[in-house]
């Protein structure tokens, strides 16, 4: 399942060179060309899925453990004190490359504010109605 017009398919399968930090039969993890911080890494499945909704559950299930391993490596060798795991689905969510990928963004003490939002407020009845709508289709 490759998409010959997809740049991340080409990178994941080694047709385009990349700064690879990890590779196995299912994934290649590379440094982001436009890093949010030093060491910003992308995990790319070798098969093409547009986003997490399309992904094979077995592949999706391996992403979180791998993200944790890479984040721990960033803390061990880059001096990161934490990391964010970010995964965008859809243009409205900021996805710009429509091949499933997970960002691991190392964070450094005193570094810039990023991957954050302003907490809002919601009425209990709206929370209940929203939860019921989502629960109803799961
Ligand atoms: P997203 O906005 O979640 O779709 O993230 C796409 C990410 O891919 C961005 O952080 C880009 O900087 C990164 N990116 C795009 N093209 C390349 C490339 N050829 N090699 C490495 N990273 C890339
Ligand atoms: Zn692809």
Tab-separated table of C-alpha atoms and ligand atoms in Angstrom:
chain	number	residue	atom	x	y	z
A	1	UNK	CA	0.000	0.000	0.000
A	2	UNK	CA	2.173	2.827	-1.273
A	3	UNK	CA	1.047	6.018	-3.000
A	4	UNK	CA	3.518	6.873	-5.759
A	5	UNK	CA	2.646	10.585	-5.563
A	6	UNK	CA	3.215	10.793	-1.832
A	7	UNK	CA	6.508	12.291	-0.616
A	8	UNK	CA	6.341	10.543	2.762
A	9	UNK	CA	5.887	7.158	0.992
A	10	UNK	CA	9.093	7.903	-0.916
A	11	UNK	CA	10.977	8.993	2.218
A	12	UNK	CA	9.657	6.124	4.354
A	13	UNK	CA	10.704	3.573	1.743
A	14	UNK	CA	14.141	5.091	1.169
A	15	UNK	CA	13.571	6.480	-2.354
A	16	UNK	CA	14.297	10.008	-1.067
A	17	UNK	CA	17.142	10.443	1.447
A	18	UNK	CA	16.340	11.652	4.934
A	19	UNK	CA	17.981	12.115	8.325
A	20	UNK	CA	16.821	8.767	9.645
A	21	UNK	CA	16.910	8.164	13.392
A	22	UNK	CA	15.137	4.780	13.387
A	23	UNK	CA	13.950	2.157	10.905
A	24	UNK	CA	12.214	-1.214	11.133
A	25	UNK	CA	9.936	-3.214	8.829
A	26	UNK	CA	6.919	-0.973	9.518
A	27	UNK	CA	8.338	2.512	10.140
A	28	UNK	CA	11.021	5.046	9.393
A	29	UNK	CA	11.548	7.921	11.828
A	30	UNK	CA	13.203	11.029	10.383
A	31	UNK	CA	14.182	14.506	11.473
A	32	UNK	CA	11.638	17.138	10.433
A	33	UNK	CA	13.094	19.527	7.801
A	34	UNK	CA	11.435	22.474	9.543
A	35	UNK	CA	11.956	21.560	13.195
A	36	UNK	CA	9.991	23.210	15.991
A	37	UNK	CA	12.974	22.415	18.227
A	38	UNK	CA	16.280	20.572	17.913
A	39	UNK	CA	15.595	16.884	17.266
A	40	UNK	CA	11.949	17.260	16.102
A	41	UNK	CA	11.233	13.817	14.679
A	42	UNK	CA	8.483	12.380	12.480
A	43	UNK	CA	7.498	8.706	12.590
A	44	UNK	CA	6.329	7.595	9.141
A	45	UNK	CA	4.644	4.228	8.521
A	46	UNK	CA	6.071	2.570	5.395
A	47	UNK	CA	2.557	1.885	4.138
A	48	UNK	CA	0.347	4.767	3.063
A	49	UNK	CA	-2.532	5.804	5.300
A	50	UNK	CA	-3.862	9.336	4.963
A	51	UNK	CA	-4.440	9.655	8.707
A	52	UNK	CA	-5.087	7.763	11.934
A	53	UNK	CA	-8.658	6.917	10.899
A	54	UNK	CA	-7.374	4.964	7.884
A	55	UNK	CA	-4.510	3.230	9.651
A	56	UNK	CA	-4.248	-0.492	10.197
A	57	UNK	CA	-4.881	-0.980	13.963
A	58	UNK	CA	-1.749	-3.093	14.304
A	59	UNK	CA	0.361	-0.271	12.873
A	60	UNK	CA	-1.431	2.385	14.900
A	61	UNK	CA	-0.854	0.322	18.046
A	62	UNK	CA	2.898	0.387	17.526
A	63	UNK	CA	3.113	4.161	17.166
A	64	UNK	CA	2.784	5.154	20.817
A	65	UNK	CA	5.448	2.776	22.162
A	66	UNK	CA	7.841	3.926	19.422
A	67	UNK	CA	7.093	7.582	20.183
A	68	UNK	CA	7.951	6.899	23.815
A	69	UNK	CA	11.246	5.241	22.898
A	70	UNK	CA	12.248	8.144	20.660
A	71	UNK	CA	11.229	10.704	23.268
A	72	UNK	CA	13.285	8.904	25.913
A	73	UNK	CA	16.267	8.947	23.521
A	74	UNK	CA	15.848	12.718	23.093
A	75	UNK	CA	15.966	13.157	26.841
A	76	UNK	CA	19.010	10.899	27.104
A	77	UNK	CA	21.192	12.444	24.398
A	78	UNK	CA	19.827	15.890	23.453
A	79	UNK	CA	19.300	17.340	26.908
A	80	UNK	CA	15.538	17.594	26.403
A	81	UNK	CA	13.596	17.763	29.650
A	82	UNK	CA	10.321	16.638	28.052
A	83	UNK	CA	8.646	16.071	24.707
A	84	UNK	CA	5.289	16.448	22.986
A	85	UNK	CA	3.699	13.721	20.879
A	86	UNK	CA	1.514	15.406	18.252
A	87	UNK	CA	-0.484	13.862	15.452
A	88	UNK	CA	-2.587	16.008	13.109
A	89	UNK	CA	-5.623	14.663	11.226
A	90	UNK	CA	-7.188	16.875	8.572
A	91	UNK	CA	-6.351	20.306	7.243
A	92	UNK	CA	-8.346	22.028	9.992
A	93	UNK	CA	-6.104	20.256	12.523
A	94	UNK	CA	-2.959	21.496	10.797
A	95	UNK	CA	-2.179	18.412	8.715
A	96	UNK	CA	-0.219	19.441	5.625
A	97	UNK	CA	1.164	16.074	4.466
A	98	UNK	CA	-1.598	13.525	4.033
A	99	UNK	CA	0.424	10.457	4.957
A	100	UNK	CA	-0.023	9.453	8.583
A	101	UNK	CA	2.825	10.686	10.764
A	102	UNK	CA	3.515	11.350	14.410
A	103	UNK	CA	5.579	14.323	15.587
A	104	UNK	CA	7.880	13.891	18.567
A	105	UNK	CA	8.927	17.385	19.608
A	106	UNK	CA	11.650	17.639	22.252
A	107	UNK	CA	11.171	20.371	24.818
A	108	UNK	CA	13.950	22.199	26.590
A	109	UNK	CA	13.826	24.119	29.844
A	110	UNK	CA	13.283	27.792	29.051
A	111	UNK	CA	12.324	26.987	25.452
A	112	UNK	CA	9.513	28.713	23.556
A	113	UNK	CA	5.844	28.096	24.318
A	114	UNK	CA	4.302	25.711	21.796
A	115	UNK	CA	1.768	22.906	21.473
A	116	UNK	CA	-0.619	24.614	23.866
A	117	UNK	CA	-4.082	26.155	23.917
A	118	UNK	CA	-6.122	28.511	26.062
A	119	UNK	CA	-8.519	26.491	28.243
A	120	UNK	CA	-12.124	27.388	27.531
A	121	UNK	CA	-15.305	27.007	29.583
A	122	UNK	CA	-18.347	24.821	28.975
A	123	UNK	CA	-21.709	24.294	30.659
A	124	UNK	CA	-22.227	20.817	32.223
A	125	UNK	CA	-25.289	20.189	30.041
A	126	UNK	CA	-23.308	20.922	26.885
A	127	UNK	CA	-20.522	18.565	28.045
A	128	UNK	CA	-23.135	15.855	28.683
A	129	UNK	CA	-24.822	16.333	25.312
A	130	UNK	CA	-21.472	16.343	23.494
A	131	UNK	CA	-20.326	13.181	25.269
A	132	UNK	CA	-23.616	11.447	24.427
A	133	UNK	CA	-23.258	12.299	20.723
A	134	UNK	CA	-19.721	10.879	20.500
A	135	UNK	CA	-20.538	7.839	22.655
A	136	UNK	CA	-23.549	7.096	20.455
A	137	UNK	CA	-21.420	6.266	17.412
A	138	UNK	CA	-18.482	4.456	19.072
B	1	LIG	P1	1.782	18.131	9.472
B	1	LIG	O1	1.532	19.605	9.492
B	1	LIG	O2	1.355	17.433	10.736
B	1	LIG	O3	1.205	17.475	8.241
B	1	LIG	O4	3.358	17.967	9.449
B	1	LIG	C1	4.114	17.890	8.301
B	1	LIG	C2	5.541	18.072	8.735
B	1	LIG	O5	6.367	17.524	7.723
B	1	LIG	C3	5.987	19.519	8.926
B	1	LIG	O6	6.491	19.663	10.262
B	1	LIG	C4	7.073	19.725	7.881
B	1	LIG	O7	8.129	20.529	8.344
B	1	LIG	C5	7.526	18.301	7.626
B	1	LIG	N1	8.056	18.009	6.296
B	1	LIG	C6	7.501	18.299	5.099
B	1	LIG	N2	8.256	17.809	4.093
B	1	LIG	C7	9.317	17.187	4.678
B	1	LIG	C8	10.444	16.484	4.179
B	1	LIG	N3	10.655	16.323	2.855
B	1	LIG	N4	11.318	15.965	5.076
B	1	LIG	C9	11.129	16.144	6.404
B	1	LIG	N5	10.074	16.782	6.942
B	1	LIG	C10	9.183	17.315	6.088
B	2	LIG	ZN1	2.220	8.045	1.533
